[in-house]
Coordinates of C-alpha atoms and ligand atoms in Angstrom, one line a residue:
X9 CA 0.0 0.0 0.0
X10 CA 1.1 3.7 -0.8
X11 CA 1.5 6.0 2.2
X12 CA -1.0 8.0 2.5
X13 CA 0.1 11.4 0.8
X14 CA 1.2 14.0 3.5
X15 CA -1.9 16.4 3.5
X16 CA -1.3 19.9 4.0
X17 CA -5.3 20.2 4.8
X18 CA -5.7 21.9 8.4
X19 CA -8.4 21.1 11.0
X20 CA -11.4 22.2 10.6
X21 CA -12.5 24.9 12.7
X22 CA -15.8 26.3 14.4
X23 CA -14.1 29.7 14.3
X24 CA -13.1 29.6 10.6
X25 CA -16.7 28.0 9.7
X26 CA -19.2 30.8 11.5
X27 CA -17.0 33.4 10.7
X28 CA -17.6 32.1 6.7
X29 CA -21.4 32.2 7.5
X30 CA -22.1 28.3 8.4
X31 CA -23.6 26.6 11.3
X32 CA -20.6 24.4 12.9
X33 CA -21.8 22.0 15.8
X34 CA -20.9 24.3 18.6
X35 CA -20.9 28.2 18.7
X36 CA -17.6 29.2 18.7
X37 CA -15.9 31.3 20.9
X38 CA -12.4 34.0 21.8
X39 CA -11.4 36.9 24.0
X40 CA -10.5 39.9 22.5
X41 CA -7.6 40.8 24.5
X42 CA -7.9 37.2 25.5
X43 CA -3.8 37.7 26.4
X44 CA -2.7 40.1 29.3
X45 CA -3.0 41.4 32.6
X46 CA -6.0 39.0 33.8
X47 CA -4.0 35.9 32.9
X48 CA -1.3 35.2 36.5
X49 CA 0.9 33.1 33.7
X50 CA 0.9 36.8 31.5
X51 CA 2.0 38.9 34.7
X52 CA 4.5 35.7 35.8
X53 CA 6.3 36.3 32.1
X54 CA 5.7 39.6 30.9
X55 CA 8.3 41.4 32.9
X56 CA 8.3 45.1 33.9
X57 CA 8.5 47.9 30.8
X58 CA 6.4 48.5 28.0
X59 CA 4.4 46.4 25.9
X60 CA 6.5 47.3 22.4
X61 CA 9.6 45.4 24.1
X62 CA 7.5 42.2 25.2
X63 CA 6.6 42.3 21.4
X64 CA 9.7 42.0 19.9
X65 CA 10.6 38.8 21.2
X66 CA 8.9 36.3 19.4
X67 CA 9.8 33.4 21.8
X68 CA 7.9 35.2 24.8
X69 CA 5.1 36.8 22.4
X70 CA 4.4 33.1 21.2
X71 CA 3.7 32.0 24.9
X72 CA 1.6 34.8 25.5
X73 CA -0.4 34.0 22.5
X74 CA -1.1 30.5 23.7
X75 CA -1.3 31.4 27.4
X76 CA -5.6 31.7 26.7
X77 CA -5.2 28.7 24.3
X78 CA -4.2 26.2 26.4
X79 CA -6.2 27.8 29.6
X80 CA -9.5 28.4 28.2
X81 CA -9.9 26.2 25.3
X82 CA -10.7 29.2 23.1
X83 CA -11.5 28.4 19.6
X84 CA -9.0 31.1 18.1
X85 CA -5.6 32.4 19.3
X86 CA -5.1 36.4 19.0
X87 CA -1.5 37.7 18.0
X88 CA 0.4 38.9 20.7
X89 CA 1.1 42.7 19.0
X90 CA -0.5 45.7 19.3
X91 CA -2.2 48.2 16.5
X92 CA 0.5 50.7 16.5
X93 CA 3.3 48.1 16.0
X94 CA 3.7 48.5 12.4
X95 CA 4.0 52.8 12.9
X96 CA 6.5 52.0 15.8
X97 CA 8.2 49.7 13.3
X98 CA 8.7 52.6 10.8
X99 CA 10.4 54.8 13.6
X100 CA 7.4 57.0 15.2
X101 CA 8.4 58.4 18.1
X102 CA 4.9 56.5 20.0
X103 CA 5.0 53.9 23.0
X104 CA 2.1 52.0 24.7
X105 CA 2.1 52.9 28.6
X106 CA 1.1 50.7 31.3
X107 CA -2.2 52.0 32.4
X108 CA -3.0 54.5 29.5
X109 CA -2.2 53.2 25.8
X110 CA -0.6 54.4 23.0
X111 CA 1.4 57.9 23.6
X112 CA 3.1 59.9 20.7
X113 CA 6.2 62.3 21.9
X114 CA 5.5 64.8 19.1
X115 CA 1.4 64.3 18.1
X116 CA 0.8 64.6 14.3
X117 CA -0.9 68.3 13.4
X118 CA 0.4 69.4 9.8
X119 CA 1.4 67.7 6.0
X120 CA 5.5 67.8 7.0
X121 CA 4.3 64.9 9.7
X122 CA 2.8 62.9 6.4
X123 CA 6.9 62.4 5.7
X124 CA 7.2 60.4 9.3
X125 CA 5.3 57.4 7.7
X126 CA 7.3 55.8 5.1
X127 CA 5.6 52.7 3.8
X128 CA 6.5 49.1 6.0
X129 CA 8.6 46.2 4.7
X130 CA 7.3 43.9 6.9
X131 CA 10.1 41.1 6.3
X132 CA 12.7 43.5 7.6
X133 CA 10.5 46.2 9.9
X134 CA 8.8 43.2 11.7
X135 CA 10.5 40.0 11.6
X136 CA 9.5 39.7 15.3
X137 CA 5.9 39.7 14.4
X138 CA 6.3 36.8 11.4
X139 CA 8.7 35.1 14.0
X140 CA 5.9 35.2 16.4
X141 CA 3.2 33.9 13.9
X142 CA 5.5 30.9 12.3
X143 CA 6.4 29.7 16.1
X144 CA 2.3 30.1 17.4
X145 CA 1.2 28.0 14.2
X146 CA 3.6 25.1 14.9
X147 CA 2.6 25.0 18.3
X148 CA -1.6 24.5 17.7
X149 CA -4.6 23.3 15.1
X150 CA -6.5 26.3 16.4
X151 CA -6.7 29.2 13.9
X152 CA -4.4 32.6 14.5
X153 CA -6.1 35.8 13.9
X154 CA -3.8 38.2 12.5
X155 CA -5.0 41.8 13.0
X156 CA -4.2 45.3 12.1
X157 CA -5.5 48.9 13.5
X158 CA -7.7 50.8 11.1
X159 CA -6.9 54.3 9.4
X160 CA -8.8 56.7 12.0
X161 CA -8.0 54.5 15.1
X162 CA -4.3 54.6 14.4
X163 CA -4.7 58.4 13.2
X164 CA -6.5 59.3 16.3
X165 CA -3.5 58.1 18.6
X166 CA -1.0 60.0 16.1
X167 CA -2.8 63.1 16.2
X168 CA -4.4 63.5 19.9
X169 CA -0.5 61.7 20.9
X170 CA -2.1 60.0 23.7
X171 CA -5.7 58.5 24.3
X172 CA -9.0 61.0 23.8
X173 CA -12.2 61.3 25.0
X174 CA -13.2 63.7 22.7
X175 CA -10.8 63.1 19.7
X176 CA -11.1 67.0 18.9
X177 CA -7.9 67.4 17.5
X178 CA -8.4 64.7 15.0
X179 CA -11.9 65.8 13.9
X180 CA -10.2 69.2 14.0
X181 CA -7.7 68.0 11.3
X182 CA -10.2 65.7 9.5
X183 CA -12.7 68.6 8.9
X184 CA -10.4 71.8 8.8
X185 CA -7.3 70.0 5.8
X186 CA -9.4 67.2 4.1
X187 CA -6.6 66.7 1.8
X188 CA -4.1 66.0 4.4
X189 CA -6.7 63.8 6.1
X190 CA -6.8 61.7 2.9
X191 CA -3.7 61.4 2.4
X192 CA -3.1 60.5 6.4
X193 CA -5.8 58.3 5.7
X194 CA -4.2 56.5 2.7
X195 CA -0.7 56.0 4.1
X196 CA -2.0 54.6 7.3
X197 CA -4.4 52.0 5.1
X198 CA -1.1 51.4 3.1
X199 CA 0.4 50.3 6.5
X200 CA -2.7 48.1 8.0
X201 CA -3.0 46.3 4.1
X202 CA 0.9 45.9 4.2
X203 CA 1.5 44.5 7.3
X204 CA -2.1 42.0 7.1
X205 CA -1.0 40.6 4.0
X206 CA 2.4 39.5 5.5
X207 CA 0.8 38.1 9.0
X208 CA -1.3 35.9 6.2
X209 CA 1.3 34.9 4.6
X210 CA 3.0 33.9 7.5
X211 CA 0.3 31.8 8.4
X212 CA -2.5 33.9 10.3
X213 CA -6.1 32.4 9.0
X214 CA -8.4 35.1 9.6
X215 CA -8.0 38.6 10.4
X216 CA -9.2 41.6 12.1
X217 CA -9.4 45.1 11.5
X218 CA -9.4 47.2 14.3
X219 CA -11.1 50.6 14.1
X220 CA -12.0 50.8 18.3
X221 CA -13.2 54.3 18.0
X222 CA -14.5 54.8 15.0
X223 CA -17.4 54.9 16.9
X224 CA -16.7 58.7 17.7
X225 CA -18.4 60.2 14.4
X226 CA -21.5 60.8 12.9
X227 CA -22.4 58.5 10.2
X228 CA -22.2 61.4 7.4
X229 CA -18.8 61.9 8.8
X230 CA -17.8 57.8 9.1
X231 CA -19.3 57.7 5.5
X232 CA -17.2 60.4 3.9
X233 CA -14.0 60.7 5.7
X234 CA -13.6 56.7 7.0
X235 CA -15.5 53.9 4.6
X236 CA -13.7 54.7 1.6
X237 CA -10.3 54.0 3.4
X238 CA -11.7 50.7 4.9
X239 CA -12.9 49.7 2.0
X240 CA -9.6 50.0 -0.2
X241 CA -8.8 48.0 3.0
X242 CA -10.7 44.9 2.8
X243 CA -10.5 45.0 -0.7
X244 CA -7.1 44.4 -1.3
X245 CA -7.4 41.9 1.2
X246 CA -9.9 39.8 -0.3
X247 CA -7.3 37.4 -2.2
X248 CA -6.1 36.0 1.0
X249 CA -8.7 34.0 0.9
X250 CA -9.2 34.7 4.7
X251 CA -12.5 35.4 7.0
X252 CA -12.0 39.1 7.5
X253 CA -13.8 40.8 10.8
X254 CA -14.5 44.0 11.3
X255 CA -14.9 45.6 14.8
X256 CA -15.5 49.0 16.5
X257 CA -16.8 50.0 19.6
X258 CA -19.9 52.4 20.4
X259 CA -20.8 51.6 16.4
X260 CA -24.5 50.7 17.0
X261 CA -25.1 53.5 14.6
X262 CA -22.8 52.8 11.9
X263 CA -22.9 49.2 11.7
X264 CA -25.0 49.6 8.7
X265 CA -22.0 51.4 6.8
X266 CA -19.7 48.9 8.8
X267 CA -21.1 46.2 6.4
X268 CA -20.1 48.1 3.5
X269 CA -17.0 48.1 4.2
X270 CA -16.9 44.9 3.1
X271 CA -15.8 42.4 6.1
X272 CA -16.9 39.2 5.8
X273 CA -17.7 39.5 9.8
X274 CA -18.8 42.3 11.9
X275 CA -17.7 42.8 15.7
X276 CA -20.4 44.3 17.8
X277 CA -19.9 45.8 21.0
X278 CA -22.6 45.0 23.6
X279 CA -25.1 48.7 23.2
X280 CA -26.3 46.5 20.8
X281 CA -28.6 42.8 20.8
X282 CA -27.1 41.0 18.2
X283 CA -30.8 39.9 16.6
X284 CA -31.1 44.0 16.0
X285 CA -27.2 43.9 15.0
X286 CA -28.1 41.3 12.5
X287 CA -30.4 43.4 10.6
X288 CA -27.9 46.3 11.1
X289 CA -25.1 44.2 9.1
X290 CA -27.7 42.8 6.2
X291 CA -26.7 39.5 7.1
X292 CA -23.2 39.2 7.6
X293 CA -22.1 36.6 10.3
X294 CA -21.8 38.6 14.0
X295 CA -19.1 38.3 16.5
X296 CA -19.8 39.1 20.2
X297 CA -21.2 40.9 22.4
X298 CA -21.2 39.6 25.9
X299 CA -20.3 43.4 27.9
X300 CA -16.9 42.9 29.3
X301 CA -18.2 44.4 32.9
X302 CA -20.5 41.2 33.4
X303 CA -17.9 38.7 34.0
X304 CA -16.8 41.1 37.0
X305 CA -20.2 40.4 38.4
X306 CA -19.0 36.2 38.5
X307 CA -20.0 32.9 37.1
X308 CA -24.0 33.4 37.8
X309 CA -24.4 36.4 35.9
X310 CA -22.0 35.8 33.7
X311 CA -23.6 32.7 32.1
X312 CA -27.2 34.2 32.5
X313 CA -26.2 36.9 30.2
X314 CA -24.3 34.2 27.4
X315 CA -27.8 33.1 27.5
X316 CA -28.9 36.0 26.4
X317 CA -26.3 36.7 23.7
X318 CA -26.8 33.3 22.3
X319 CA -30.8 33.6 22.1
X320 CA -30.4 37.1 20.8
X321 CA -27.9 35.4 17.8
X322 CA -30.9 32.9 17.4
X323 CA -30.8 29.6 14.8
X324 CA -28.3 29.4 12.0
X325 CA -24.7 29.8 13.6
X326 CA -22.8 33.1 11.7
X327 CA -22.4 34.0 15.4
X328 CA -18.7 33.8 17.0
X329 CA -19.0 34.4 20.5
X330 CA -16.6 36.7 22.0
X331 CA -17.0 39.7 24.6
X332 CA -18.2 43.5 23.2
X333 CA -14.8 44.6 23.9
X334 CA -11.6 43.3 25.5
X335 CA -10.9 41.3 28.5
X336 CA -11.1 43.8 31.5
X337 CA -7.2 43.5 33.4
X338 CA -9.5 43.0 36.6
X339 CA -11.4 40.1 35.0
X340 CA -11.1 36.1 36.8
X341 CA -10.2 33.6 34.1
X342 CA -11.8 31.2 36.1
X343 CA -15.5 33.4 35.0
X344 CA -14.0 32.9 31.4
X345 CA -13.1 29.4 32.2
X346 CA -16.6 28.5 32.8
X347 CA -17.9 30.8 30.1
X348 CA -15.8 29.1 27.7
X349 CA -16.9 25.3 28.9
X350 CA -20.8 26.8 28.8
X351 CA -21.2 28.3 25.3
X352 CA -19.3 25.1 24.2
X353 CA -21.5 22.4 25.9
X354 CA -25.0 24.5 25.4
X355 CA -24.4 27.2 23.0
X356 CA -26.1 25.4 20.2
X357 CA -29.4 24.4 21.8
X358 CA -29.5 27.5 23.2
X359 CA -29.2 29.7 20.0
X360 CA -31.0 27.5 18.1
X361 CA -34.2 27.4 20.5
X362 CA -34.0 31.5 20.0
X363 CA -35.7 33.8 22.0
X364 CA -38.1 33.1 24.0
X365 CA -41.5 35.4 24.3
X366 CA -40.2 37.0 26.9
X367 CA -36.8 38.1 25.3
X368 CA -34.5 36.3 27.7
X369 CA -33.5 33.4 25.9
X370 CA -34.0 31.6 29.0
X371 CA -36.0 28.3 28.0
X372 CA -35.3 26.5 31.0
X373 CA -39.2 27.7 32.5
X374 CA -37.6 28.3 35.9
X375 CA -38.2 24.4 36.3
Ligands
CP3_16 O1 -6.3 40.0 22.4 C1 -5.0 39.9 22.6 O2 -4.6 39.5 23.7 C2 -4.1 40.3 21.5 C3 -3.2 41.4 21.7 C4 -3.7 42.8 21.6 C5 -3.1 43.8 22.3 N1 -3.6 45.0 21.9 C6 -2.2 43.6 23.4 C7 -2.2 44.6 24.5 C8 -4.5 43.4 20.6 C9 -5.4 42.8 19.6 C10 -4.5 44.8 20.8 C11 -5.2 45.8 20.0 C12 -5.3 47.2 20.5 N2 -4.3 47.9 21.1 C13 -6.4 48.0 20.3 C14 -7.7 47.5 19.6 C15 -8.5 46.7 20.5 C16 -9.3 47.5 21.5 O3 -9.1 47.3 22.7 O4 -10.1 48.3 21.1 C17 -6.2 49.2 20.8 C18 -7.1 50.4 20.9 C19 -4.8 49.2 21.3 C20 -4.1 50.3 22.0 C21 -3.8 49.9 23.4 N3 -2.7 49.1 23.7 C22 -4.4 50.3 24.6 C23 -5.6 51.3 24.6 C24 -3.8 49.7 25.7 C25 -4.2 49.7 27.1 C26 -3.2 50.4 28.0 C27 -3.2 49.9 29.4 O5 -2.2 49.6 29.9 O6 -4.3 49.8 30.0 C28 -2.8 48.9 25.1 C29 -1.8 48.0 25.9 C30 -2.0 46.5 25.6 N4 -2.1 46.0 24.4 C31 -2.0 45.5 26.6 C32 -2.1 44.3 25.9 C33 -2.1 42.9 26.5 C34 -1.9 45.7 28.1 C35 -0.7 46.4 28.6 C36 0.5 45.5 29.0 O7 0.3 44.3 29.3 O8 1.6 46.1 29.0

């Protein structure tokens, strides 16, 4: 007898299948922000300084990745990274501190700051982050999702240099210079398409675009000054041949124009119920949107409101569970723990069944 050819197939995945728009046999589920400061095995080998240096060493980065793997039995690892590696990587002057995010020594205000973003060669700007991927993929069957930040989220860190509330200065700049905006707008989609296409072929299987706080404008203003970026986005994406997700936070309004895009999956945060996100997205498979404060509340209300989420997703699958934002640092894996086992074990029956006429999900009759 022959030997069986070597097969290059990989397993087949729950994530992977939703996120295409099927039905696997159990509703899939990951943590954004799955990795970090909740996890005691993150703190035990993260070391003191900032997150850019823990980063650049792919040995450690590829533990962190599959510290929630192994721990929660999460149906999709998250790259270890952050969404302003690839501008760090093309020497800006930004850093991510403990306790407040990304910070920018001199904040981007005027077209002379355009020549501080040359475009990325990822083989030799982030070698680290390819080194990361290759070592992760060898390591498990379960799908890594590459990610990247989108054009406004990244811009709004470059041009407020530090997190906003308000993001003033960058609807300031977006409003008052609409050609510099585009052209900001261009590079920095130049950098999210760039560095994408080389965690795919590095072996990432679905990816994520970031824009967090897109969330911040007015539809007119998401429509004319955002979606066309996105789209080039997604676009020049779509040869990888890759489920790719699209998430904000505080989008209920634009999720409609989030669709357009053109993601073959929309993140939802949890403003939201994902049967009215459905009709939002025309369709389009959902990931989320369990709010992130619950789990602080414990196991109870946790799984009482994973209930909800799954009746609210109803029959059909295209629904990835995952939480409406990331992983709070003050969260207890052990609430994720048991979230995880739940959504595995009765997800299915519990989505399927729908809502019930009193729009808890909750079947179970109180007997
Ligand atoms: O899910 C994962 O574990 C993957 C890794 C990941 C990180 N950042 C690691 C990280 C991902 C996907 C990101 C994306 C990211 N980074 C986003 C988009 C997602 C979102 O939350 O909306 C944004 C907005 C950032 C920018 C950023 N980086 C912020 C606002 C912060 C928090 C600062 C703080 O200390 O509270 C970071 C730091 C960061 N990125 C941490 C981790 C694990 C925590 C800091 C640390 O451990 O040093």
């Amino acid at each position: 007898m022959p030997a069986e050819p070597p097969t290059s197939e990989p397993t087949p995945s729950p994530f992977l299948e939703a996120a295409r728009g099927g039905c696997p046999d159990r509703v899939p589920i990951w943590f954004q922000r799955q990795a970090g400061r909740s996890l005691p095995e993150y703190r035990a080998v993260r070391g003191s300084g900032s997150i850019t240096e823990a980063i650049l060493q792919p040995e450690l980065a590829a533990e962190i990745t599959l510290q929630p793997v192994r721990r929660y039995g999460v149906d999709a690892a998250v790259l270890f990274s952050d969404i302003v590696t690839p501008v760090h990587a093309i020497g800006v002057d930004i850093d991510v501190v403990p306790g407040i995010g990304p910070v920018v020594e001199q904040p981007f205000r005027s077209r002379a700051d355009l020549g501080r973003l040359r475009p990325l060669d990822p083989e030799a700007d982030t070698p680290y982050v390819l080194e990361t991927i290759k070592a992760v993929i060898s390591a498990t069957d379960v799908p890594l999702i590459g990610f990247a930040g989108a054009p406004f989220t990244v811009a709004s860190y470059l041009i407020e240099g530090r997190p906003s509330r308000t993001y003033g200065a960058t609807k300031a700049l977006m409003l008052g210079d609409e050609a510099l905006w585009f052209d900001l707008m261009e590079a920095l989609g130049d950098l999210a398409i760039a560095s994408i296409r080389s965690q795919v072929n590095a072996g990432a299987r679905a990816v994520q675009l970031f824009d967090s706080w897109a969330g911040a404008l007015t539809p007119a203003h998401y429509r004319r000054y955002v979606l066309p970026t996105s789209q080039r986005v997604f676009a020049e994406l779509a040869d990888l041949n890759v489920p790719r997700v699209h998430f904000g936070v505080g989008t209920g309004e634009l999720l409609g124009l989030f669709a357009e895009a053109g993601a073959d999956m929309i993140g939802v945060d949890w403003r939201v119920p994902l049967s009215e996100a459905r009709k939002r997205v025309g369709g389009l498979p959902v990931q989320g949107n369990l709010d992130p404060a619950v789990v602080l509340a414990g196991v109870e209300p946790t799984l009482a409101e994973a209930r909800e989420v799954l009746g609210q997703a109803g029959p059909g699958g295209a629904h990835v569970f995952n939480l409406g934002h990331g992983v709070l640092p003050e969260t207890n894996p052990e609430v994720l723990e048991a979230l995880v086992e739940f959504v595995h074990a009765e997800g299915r029956t519990i989505a399927e069944a729908g809502l019930t006429a009193d729009g808890t999900g909750d079947t179970s009759n109180g007997s």
